[in-house]
Tab-separated table of C-alpha atoms in Angstrom:
chain	number	residue	atom	x	y	z
A	1310	MET	CA	129.638	-56.120	16.950
A	1311	ALA	CA	126.850	-53.807	17.921
A	1312	GLU	CA	125.937	-51.011	15.494
A	1313	ARG	CA	124.416	-47.612	15.860
A	1314	VAL	CA	122.440	-45.914	13.133
A	1315	LEU	CA	123.047	-42.175	12.542
A	1316	VAL	CA	120.769	-39.884	10.721
A	1317	MET	CA	122.328	-36.666	9.867
A	1318	VAL	CA	120.011	-33.759	8.973
A	1319	GLY	CA	120.845	-30.491	7.473
A	1320	THR	CA	118.463	-27.677	8.125
A	1321	ARG	CA	117.821	-24.025	7.571
A	1322	LYS	CA	119.181	-23.487	11.219
A	1323	GLY	CA	122.013	-25.905	11.706
A	1324	ALA	CA	122.696	-29.688	11.567
A	1325	PHE	CA	121.111	-32.190	13.733
A	1326	LEU	CA	121.910	-35.805	14.555
A	1327	LEU	CA	119.765	-38.793	15.489
A	1328	GLU	CA	121.014	-41.945	16.828
A	1329	SER	CA	119.316	-45.224	17.361
A	1330	ASP	CA	120.442	-49.035	17.802
A	1331	ALA	CA	119.951	-51.510	14.866
A	1332	ALA	CA	116.262	-51.873	15.781
A	1333	ARG	CA	115.567	-48.348	14.815
A	1334	ARG	CA	112.737	-47.822	17.185
A	1335	ASP	CA	113.841	-45.409	19.736
A	1336	TRP	CA	115.965	-42.241	18.548
A	1337	THR	CA	117.873	-39.621	20.366
A	1338	LEU	CA	118.052	-36.099	18.926
A	1339	ALA	CA	121.064	-33.687	19.395
A	1340	GLY	CA	121.622	-30.205	17.919
A	1341	PRO	CA	121.319	-27.645	16.425
A	1342	PHE	CA	125.160	-27.660	15.592
A	1343	CYS	CA	127.247	-25.596	13.293
A	1344	GLU	CA	126.172	-22.400	15.302
A	1345	ALA	CA	122.652	-22.793	13.539
A	1346	TRP	CA	124.096	-21.637	10.302
A	1347	PRO	CA	122.048	-22.701	7.336
A	1348	ILE	CA	123.331	-26.322	6.630
A	1349	ASN	CA	122.668	-27.713	3.292
A	1350	HIS	CA	124.288	-31.166	3.451
A	1351	VAL	CA	125.752	-33.516	6.226
A	1352	VAL	CA	127.723	-36.618	5.528
A	1353	ALA	CA	129.950	-39.078	7.385
A	1354	GLU	CA	133.337	-40.142	6.088
A	1355	PRO	CA	133.254	-43.861	5.173
A	1356	GLY	CA	135.615	-45.867	7.739
A	1357	THR	CA	136.267	-43.000	10.133
A	1358	GLY	CA	132.807	-41.716	10.875
A	1359	VAL	CA	134.022	-38.080	10.818
A	1360	ILE	CA	131.111	-35.801	10.158
A	1361	TYR	CA	131.060	-33.064	7.653
A	1362	ALA	CA	128.455	-30.291	7.048
A	1363	ALA	CA	128.205	-27.934	4.034
A	1364	GLY	CA	126.558	-24.594	4.541
A	1365	GLY	CA	126.618	-20.843	4.628
A	1366	ASN	CA	124.691	-18.115	2.938
A	1367	GLU	CA	125.432	-14.588	1.496
A	1368	TRP	CA	125.677	-13.280	4.956
A	1369	PHE	CA	128.043	-15.872	6.597
A	1370	GLY	CA	129.718	-16.891	3.509
A	1371	PRO	CA	130.484	-20.727	2.536
A	1372	ALA	CA	132.179	-23.242	4.960
A	1373	VAL	CA	132.593	-26.878	5.553
A	1374	TRP	CA	132.198	-27.861	9.195
A	1375	ARG	CA	133.873	-30.887	10.687
A	1376	SER	CA	133.287	-33.043	13.768
A	1377	GLY	CA	135.486	-36.036	14.740
A	1378	ASP	CA	133.468	-36.879	17.844
A	1379	ARG	CA	129.817	-37.459	16.646
A	1380	GLY	CA	128.898	-33.830	16.973
A	1381	ARG	CA	130.222	-32.925	20.297
A	1382	THR	CA	132.709	-30.465	19.007
A	1383	TRP	CA	132.918	-28.809	15.603
A	1384	THR	CA	135.578	-26.695	13.565
A	1385	HIS	CA	134.969	-25.163	10.337
A	1386	SER	CA	137.057	-23.950	7.253
A	1387	SER	CA	136.409	-21.859	4.025
A	1388	ARG	CA	140.152	-21.758	3.084
A	1389	GLY	CA	140.315	-21.718	-0.817
A	1390	LEU	CA	136.461	-22.053	-1.066
A	1391	ALA	CA	136.294	-19.028	-3.353
A	1392	TYR	CA	136.454	-17.834	-6.972
A	1393	GLY	CA	139.057	-15.549	-8.428
A	1394	GLU	CA	139.078	-11.657	-7.927
A	1395	GLY	CA	136.286	-9.954	-9.828
A	1396	GLU	CA	134.085	-13.134	-10.073
A	1397	ASP	CA	130.710	-13.673	-8.285
A	1398	PRO	CA	131.630	-14.860	-4.834
A	1399	VAL	CA	130.838	-18.180	-3.522
A	1400	LYS	CA	127.563	-17.772	-1.506
A	1401	ALA	CA	127.375	-21.233	0.164
A	1402	ALA	CA	128.489	-24.881	0.103
A	1403	TRP	CA	125.686	-27.187	-1.032
A	1404	SER	CA	126.852	-30.828	-1.428
A	1405	LEU	CA	129.452	-33.086	-0.186
A	1406	ALA	CA	130.869	-36.526	-1.286
A	1407	PHE	CA	133.842	-38.771	-0.745
A	1408	GLY	CA	135.753	-40.258	-3.689
A	1409	ALA	CA	137.302	-43.658	-3.814
A	1410	ASP	CA	140.661	-42.165	-2.835
A	1411	GLY	CA	139.216	-40.428	0.242
A	1412	ARG	CA	139.341	-37.000	-1.233
A	1413	LEU	CA	136.326	-34.726	-0.219
A	1414	TRP	CA	134.324	-33.165	-3.111
A	1415	VAL	CA	132.285	-30.113	-2.313
A	1416	GLY	CA	129.624	-28.408	-4.668
A	1417	VAL	CA	128.840	-24.667	-4.204
A	1418	GLU	CA	126.676	-21.837	-5.250
A	1419	PRO	CA	127.084	-20.145	-7.988
A	1420	ALA	CA	127.553	-23.572	-9.380
A	1421	GLY	CA	131.163	-24.909	-9.128
A	1422	LEU	CA	133.088	-27.930	-7.815
A	1423	PHE	CA	135.868	-27.815	-5.182
A	1424	VAL	CA	138.074	-30.775	-3.728
A	1425	SER	CA	139.769	-31.113	-0.343
A	1426	ASP	CA	142.938	-33.603	0.100
A	1427	ASP	CA	143.247	-32.653	3.822
A	1428	GLY	CA	139.984	-33.635	5.342
A	1429	GLY	CA	138.114	-30.246	4.650
A	1430	ARG	CA	140.839	-27.962	6.090
A	1431	SER	CA	141.547	-26.414	2.822
A	1432	PHE	CA	140.055	-26.472	-0.644
A	1433	ARG	CA	140.801	-26.031	-4.379
A	1434	GLU	CA	138.651	-25.629	-7.306
A	1435	ALA	CA	138.197	-28.341	-9.929
A	1436	ALA	CA	137.974	-25.555	-12.444
A	1437	GLY	CA	137.460	-27.693	-15.509
A	1438	LEU	CA	133.630	-27.701	-14.722
A	1439	ARG	CA	133.301	-23.887	-14.904
A	1440	HIS	CA	135.529	-23.818	-17.900
A	1441	HIS	CA	133.204	-25.976	-19.997
A	1442	PRO	CA	131.786	-24.110	-23.239
A	1443	SER	CA	128.299	-24.453	-21.780
A	1444	ARG	CA	129.062	-22.180	-18.745
A	1445	ALA	CA	127.579	-19.121	-20.365
A	1446	ASP	CA	124.257	-20.892	-20.934
A	1447	TRP	CA	123.780	-22.107	-17.223
A	1448	MET	CA	120.692	-20.524	-15.559
A	1449	PRO	CA	119.655	-20.561	-11.951
A	1450	GLY	CA	116.758	-22.658	-10.925
A	1451	ALA	CA	114.157	-21.365	-8.316
A	1452	GLY	CA	116.685	-21.944	-5.527
A	1453	GLY	CA	119.754	-20.477	-7.404
A	1454	LEU	CA	122.446	-21.814	-9.616
A	1455	ILE	CA	123.533	-24.853	-7.524
A	1456	LEU	CA	125.871	-27.736	-7.789
A	1457	HIS	CA	123.627	-29.936	-5.567
A	1458	ALA	CA	124.747	-33.548	-6.446
A	1459	ILE	CA	128.055	-35.192	-6.554
A	1460	VAL	CA	128.251	-38.893	-7.420
A	1461	PRO	CA	131.908	-40.234	-7.392
A	1462	HIS	CA	132.773	-43.567	-8.961
A	1463	PRO	CA	133.102	-46.201	-6.209
A	1464	ARG	CA	136.345	-47.670	-7.604
A	1465	ASP	CA	137.950	-45.146	-9.928
A	1466	PRO	CA	138.907	-41.866	-8.042
A	1467	ALA	CA	139.364	-40.135	-11.536
A	1468	GLN	CA	135.657	-40.438	-12.301
A	1469	VAL	CA	132.884	-38.168	-10.871
A	1470	TRP	CA	129.328	-37.109	-12.016
A	1471	VAL	CA	127.717	-33.689	-10.877
A	1472	ALA	CA	124.346	-32.441	-11.285
A	1473	ILE	CA	123.517	-28.627	-11.524
A	1474	SER	CA	120.110	-26.698	-11.569
A	1475	ALA	CA	119.898	-25.552	-14.182
A	1476	ALA	CA	122.638	-26.910	-16.438
A	1477	GLY	CA	122.392	-30.605	-16.128
A	1478	VAL	CA	124.494	-33.679	-15.584
A	1479	PHE	CA	128.261	-33.559	-16.298
A	1480	HIS	CA	130.979	-36.248	-16.071
A	1481	SER	CA	134.793	-36.224	-15.628
A	1482	PHE	CA	137.194	-38.970	-16.331
A	1483	ASP	CA	140.139	-37.071	-15.049
A	1484	GLY	CA	139.519	-36.023	-11.665
A	1485	GLY	CA	137.794	-32.668	-12.628
A	1486	GLU	CA	140.209	-31.332	-15.097
A	1487	THR	CA	137.685	-31.603	-17.912
A	1488	PHE	CA	134.013	-32.405	-18.120
A	1489	GLU	CA	131.456	-33.432	-20.655
A	1490	PRO	CA	127.639	-32.972	-20.540
A	1491	ARG	CA	125.548	-36.318	-20.025
A	1492	ASN	CA	122.001	-35.140	-20.723
A	1493	ARG	CA	120.896	-36.970	-23.930
A	1494	GLY	CA	117.317	-38.189	-23.468
A	1495	THR	CA	116.242	-35.648	-20.629
A	1496	ARG	CA	113.545	-33.089	-21.486
A	1497	CYS	CA	113.425	-29.343	-21.057
A	1498	ASP	CA	109.633	-28.866	-21.086
A	1499	PHE	CA	110.207	-25.196	-20.364
A	1500	ASN	CA	112.132	-24.692	-23.699
A	1501	PRO	CA	110.471	-24.065	-27.146
A	1502	GLU	CA	109.258	-27.267	-28.906
A	1503	ASP	CA	112.343	-27.517	-31.084
A	1504	ALA	CA	114.767	-27.339	-28.134
A	1505	ARG	CA	113.164	-29.893	-25.745
A	1506	TYR	CA	116.198	-32.090	-25.673
A	1507	PRO	CA	119.337	-29.913	-25.651
A	1508	ASP	CA	122.846	-31.112	-24.836
A	1509	TRP	CA	122.688	-28.982	-21.614
A	1510	GLY	CA	120.310	-26.808	-19.704
A	1511	GLN	CA	118.329	-29.400	-18.024
A	1512	CYS	CA	117.062	-28.691	-14.483
A	1513	VAL	CA	118.397	-31.943	-12.558
A	1514	HIS	CA	116.798	-32.292	-9.131
A	1515	GLY	CA	118.477	-35.324	-7.855
A	1516	LEU	CA	121.150	-37.922	-9.061
A	1517	VAL	CA	122.243	-41.385	-7.531
A	1518	MET	CA	124.097	-44.467	-8.515
A	1519	ALA	CA	122.693	-47.893	-8.306
A	1520	PRO	CA	124.756	-50.090	-5.900
A	1521	GLY	CA	127.390	-52.322	-7.606
A	1522	ARG	CA	126.391	-50.890	-11.106
A	1523	PRO	CA	128.436	-47.731	-11.597
A	1524	ASP	CA	127.077	-47.175	-15.045
A	1525	ARG	CA	123.335	-47.224	-13.817
A	1526	LEU	CA	122.293	-43.889	-12.706
A	1527	TYR	CA	118.917	-42.740	-11.379
A	1528	GLN	CA	117.877	-39.024	-11.994
A	1529	GLN	CA	114.792	-37.114	-10.729
A	1530	ASN	CA	114.385	-34.063	-12.986
A	1531	HIS	CA	112.301	-31.048	-12.970
A	1532	CYS	CA	110.679	-32.693	-16.149
A	1533	GLY	CA	110.518	-36.391	-15.467
A	1534	MET	CA	112.315	-39.399	-13.888
A	1535	TYR	CA	115.004	-41.345	-15.737
A	1536	VAL	CA	117.436	-44.125	-15.570
A	1537	SER	CA	120.776	-44.479	-17.486
A	1538	GLU	CA	122.511	-47.760	-18.158
A	1539	ASP	CA	125.796	-46.153	-19.542
A	1540	GLY	CA	126.867	-43.539	-17.110
A	1541	GLY	CA	124.472	-40.839	-18.153
A	1542	ARG	CA	125.332	-41.040	-22.115
A	1543	GLN	CA	121.681	-41.834	-22.675
A	1544	TRP	CA	118.719	-41.523	-20.433
A	1545	THR	CA	115.368	-43.318	-20.608
A	1546	SER	CA	112.102	-42.090	-18.974
A	1547	ILE	CA	110.783	-44.097	-16.179
A	1548	GLU	CA	107.998	-41.832	-15.006
A	1549	ALA	CA	105.144	-44.027	-16.147
A	1550	GLY	CA	103.006	-45.219	-13.236
A	1551	LEU	CA	104.005	-42.183	-10.996
A	1552	PRO	CA	101.554	-39.688	-9.843
A	1553	SER	CA	103.607	-36.697	-11.195
A	1554	ASP	CA	106.669	-36.236	-13.389
A	1555	PHE	CA	107.939	-33.576	-10.881
A	1556	GLY	CA	109.793	-34.162	-7.633
A	1557	PHE	CA	113.262	-33.372	-6.007
A	1558	PRO	CA	114.839	-36.324	-4.001
A	1559	VAL	CA	115.801	-39.820	-5.188
A	1560	ALA	CA	117.481	-42.418	-3.235
A	1561	ALA	CA	118.989	-45.867	-4.167
A	1562	HIS	CA	118.646	-49.036	-2.222
A	1563	PRO	CA	121.958	-50.039	-0.467
A	1564	ARG	CA	122.432	-53.390	-2.105
A	1565	ASP	CA	119.803	-53.863	-4.796
A	1566	PRO	CA	120.717	-51.929	-8.064
A	1567	ASP	CA	117.079	-52.512	-9.229
A	1568	GLN	CA	115.462	-50.701	-6.276
A	1569	VAL	CA	115.031	-47.041	-6.056
A	1570	PHE	CA	112.906	-44.733	-4.066
A	1571	LEU	CA	111.593	-41.221	-4.627
A	1572	LEU	CA	108.815	-38.778	-3.341
A	1573	PRO	CA	107.036	-37.082	-6.173
A	1574	LEU	CA	105.379	-33.703	-5.599
A	1575	ASN	CA	102.280	-32.526	-7.317
A	1576	GLY	CA	104.048	-30.301	-9.853
A	1577	ALA	CA	106.250	-27.282	-10.511
A	1578	VAL	CA	103.507	-24.686	-10.559
A	1579	GLU	CA	100.801	-26.433	-8.430
A	1580	GLY	CA	102.231	-25.989	-5.079
A	1581	ARG	CA	105.161	-28.335	-4.844
A	1582	PHE	CA	103.506	-30.516	-2.113
A	1583	VAL	CA	102.663	-34.318	-2.023
A	1584	PRO	CA	99.931	-34.964	-4.469
A	1585	GLU	CA	96.399	-34.655	-3.106
A	1586	GLY	CA	97.877	-33.898	0.230
A	1587	ARG	CA	98.557	-37.572	0.821
A	1588	ALA	CA	102.139	-38.554	1.558
A	1589	ALA	CA	103.858	-41.551	0.044
A	1590	VAL	CA	107.319	-42.782	-0.767
A	1591	TRP	CA	107.242	-44.484	-4.245
A	1592	ARG	CA	109.616	-47.637	-4.712
A	1593	SER	CA	110.411	-49.475	-7.875
A	1594	THR	CA	111.874	-52.976	-7.705
A	1595	ASP	CA	112.683	-53.269	-11.346
A	1596	ALA	CA	114.734	-50.213	-12.282
A	1597	GLY	CA	111.690	-48.043	-12.898
A	1598	ALA	CA	109.572	-50.374	-14.952
A	1599	SER	CA	106.922	-50.153	-12.324
A	1600	TRP	CA	106.127	-48.309	-9.215
A	1601	ARG	CA	104.341	-48.962	-5.944
A	1602	ASP	CA	103.268	-46.231	-3.326
A	1603	LEU	CA	104.399	-46.866	0.213
A	1604	ARG	CA	101.963	-45.113	2.637
A	1605	ALA	CA	101.816	-47.049	5.915
A	1606	GLY	CA	102.328	-44.680	8.727
A	1607	LEU	CA	102.453	-41.449	6.625
A	1608	PRO	CA	99.730	-38.758	6.737
A	1609	GLN	CA	96.790	-39.455	4.234
A	1610	ALA	CA	94.878	-36.088	4.586
A	1611	ASN	CA	95.825	-32.511	4.748
A	1612	ALA	CA	99.702	-33.037	4.228
A	1613	PHE	CA	100.898	-30.070	2.145
A	1614	PHE	CA	104.592	-30.413	2.836
A	1615	GLY	CA	107.390	-30.602	0.257
A	1616	VAL	CA	110.606	-32.714	0.362
A	1617	LEU	CA	113.661	-31.098	-0.975
A	1618	ARG	CA	116.373	-32.533	-3.258
A	1619	GLN	CA	118.712	-34.139	-0.678
A	1620	ALA	CA	116.166	-35.044	2.094
A	1621	LEU	CA	115.557	-38.675	1.135
A	1622	ALA	CA	118.053	-41.424	2.126
A	1623	THR	CA	118.462	-45.086	2.893
A	1624	ASP	CA	120.716	-46.859	5.471
A	1625	ARG	CA	122.773	-50.085	4.766
A	1626	LEU	CA	121.173	-52.320	7.464
A	1627	GLU	CA	119.109	-55.478	6.624
A	1628	PRO	CA	116.314	-54.785	5.896
A	1629	ALA	CA	117.264	-51.169	4.678
A	1630	GLY	CA	115.960	-48.112	6.414
A	1631	VAL	CA	114.250	-45.238	4.610
A	1632	TYR	CA	114.225	-41.692	5.701
A	1633	PHE	CA	112.946	-38.324	4.642
A	1634	GLY	CA	112.496	-34.764	6.054
A	1635	THR	CA	109.956	-32.240	5.146
A	1636	SER	CA	109.592	-28.581	4.732
A	1637	GLY	CA	107.603	-28.554	7.889
A	1638	GLY	CA	110.411	-29.899	9.886
A	1639	THR	CA	109.255	-33.485	10.511
A	1640	LEU	CA	111.470	-36.431	9.859
A	1641	TYR	CA	110.131	-39.898	9.048
A	1642	GLY	CA	111.889	-43.157	9.157
A	1643	SER	CA	111.164	-46.769	8.148
A	1644	ALA	CA	113.182	-49.934	9.339
A	1645	ASP	CA	111.441	-52.313	6.837
A	1646	GLU	CA	112.476	-50.586	3.267
A	1647	GLY	CA	109.257	-48.514	3.321
A	1648	GLY	CA	106.857	-51.176	4.549
A	1649	SER	CA	105.796	-48.811	7.433
A	1650	PHE	CA	106.967	-45.402	8.528
A	1651	ALA	CA	107.071	-43.517	11.836
A	1652	GLU	CA	107.701	-39.941	12.791
A	1653	ILE	CA	111.074	-39.954	14.487
A	1654	ALA	CA	111.648	-36.162	14.968
A	1655	ARG	CA	109.289	-33.059	14.690
A	1656	ASN	CA	109.481	-29.388	14.958
A	1657	LEU	CA	112.773	-29.167	13.260
A	1658	PRO	CA	113.584	-26.177	10.875
A	1659	VAL	CA	112.997	-26.644	7.210
A	1660	VAL	CA	115.021	-29.913	6.265
A	1661	HIS	CA	117.417	-29.450	3.448
A	1662	SER	CA	119.095	-32.958	3.586
A	1663	VAL	CA	119.048	-36.277	5.092
A	1664	GLU	CA	121.943	-38.829	5.083
A	1665	THR	CA	122.731	-41.945	7.138
A	1666	ALA	CA	125.777	-43.768	8.549
A	1667	VAL	CA	126.035	-47.161	10.305
A	1668	LEU	CA	128.720	-46.877	13.080
A	1669	PRO	CA	130.155	-49.046	15.792
A	1670	ALA	CA	128.229	-48.609	18.989
């Protein structure tokens, strides 16, 4: 059966969709969708291909948009996407993920977790997260107090990991009723010397699961790059060989649990752009023991863009595609696992997120 590759892009001014055949040489661009709202994350439901987009801001409020016809028409809902009376209001929806049972998880700002059992038409809070004793210690990162990563277990619908800036990684065994922190071994360089490895308070930037290995997680942190082999109970630094210990996005290979991609920036206070103004995606093929820079087709002079935490993704074709979007509105893609890149869209608004789906033609 012929297949089409869909690249879903969330931006400061709406969602955009790019499509290509399996060769991934020529792309068509459509958008902006979602009435040009700020859109933080766009995903497709496995199996159905229904597209969901999370967004909003303090002016619009939060919402999750839905399209069942590849972007031609959209509806949106915020029913139940709110905290109780007297609490800080939910400003925006930030992240989306589908559990093994088909439920839709939604991360919001201020950091909290919601779930929908009816395809994004209504939501309820998984309140166990905000009821954790650490809640009083959560502090907003530069972008706010955001739940920006949701990693459901691929087989067990009761298990889910989330990441919050700046609170850390938390895990639930019971569908969101209770959570425990999973941060041992990750640094807080901004803390006093005697508090560099707290139980919570870390500024996580990206969190992904290795394919076929639910206990292996990769994390890009404000303070380093890490891998865990036990579901986040213990983390090990894998930043040796990288040009910086700072960056935002991380993406797993779709089939090989030892392969992981990231895009380091030059540092938290040095400008947050690609090191030396030379763009590269960095790939490890041995679970972070070593790294190689992938630069073919990427600008190697005067490139001062950043790449945000959800703006790096892979597709599941063979060989896998690798895609990232920049703060300058350019989208790059590779059809050969990073061997070479090409510009596939330009002059978009600031890119917040990049995700992919492979659908029937």
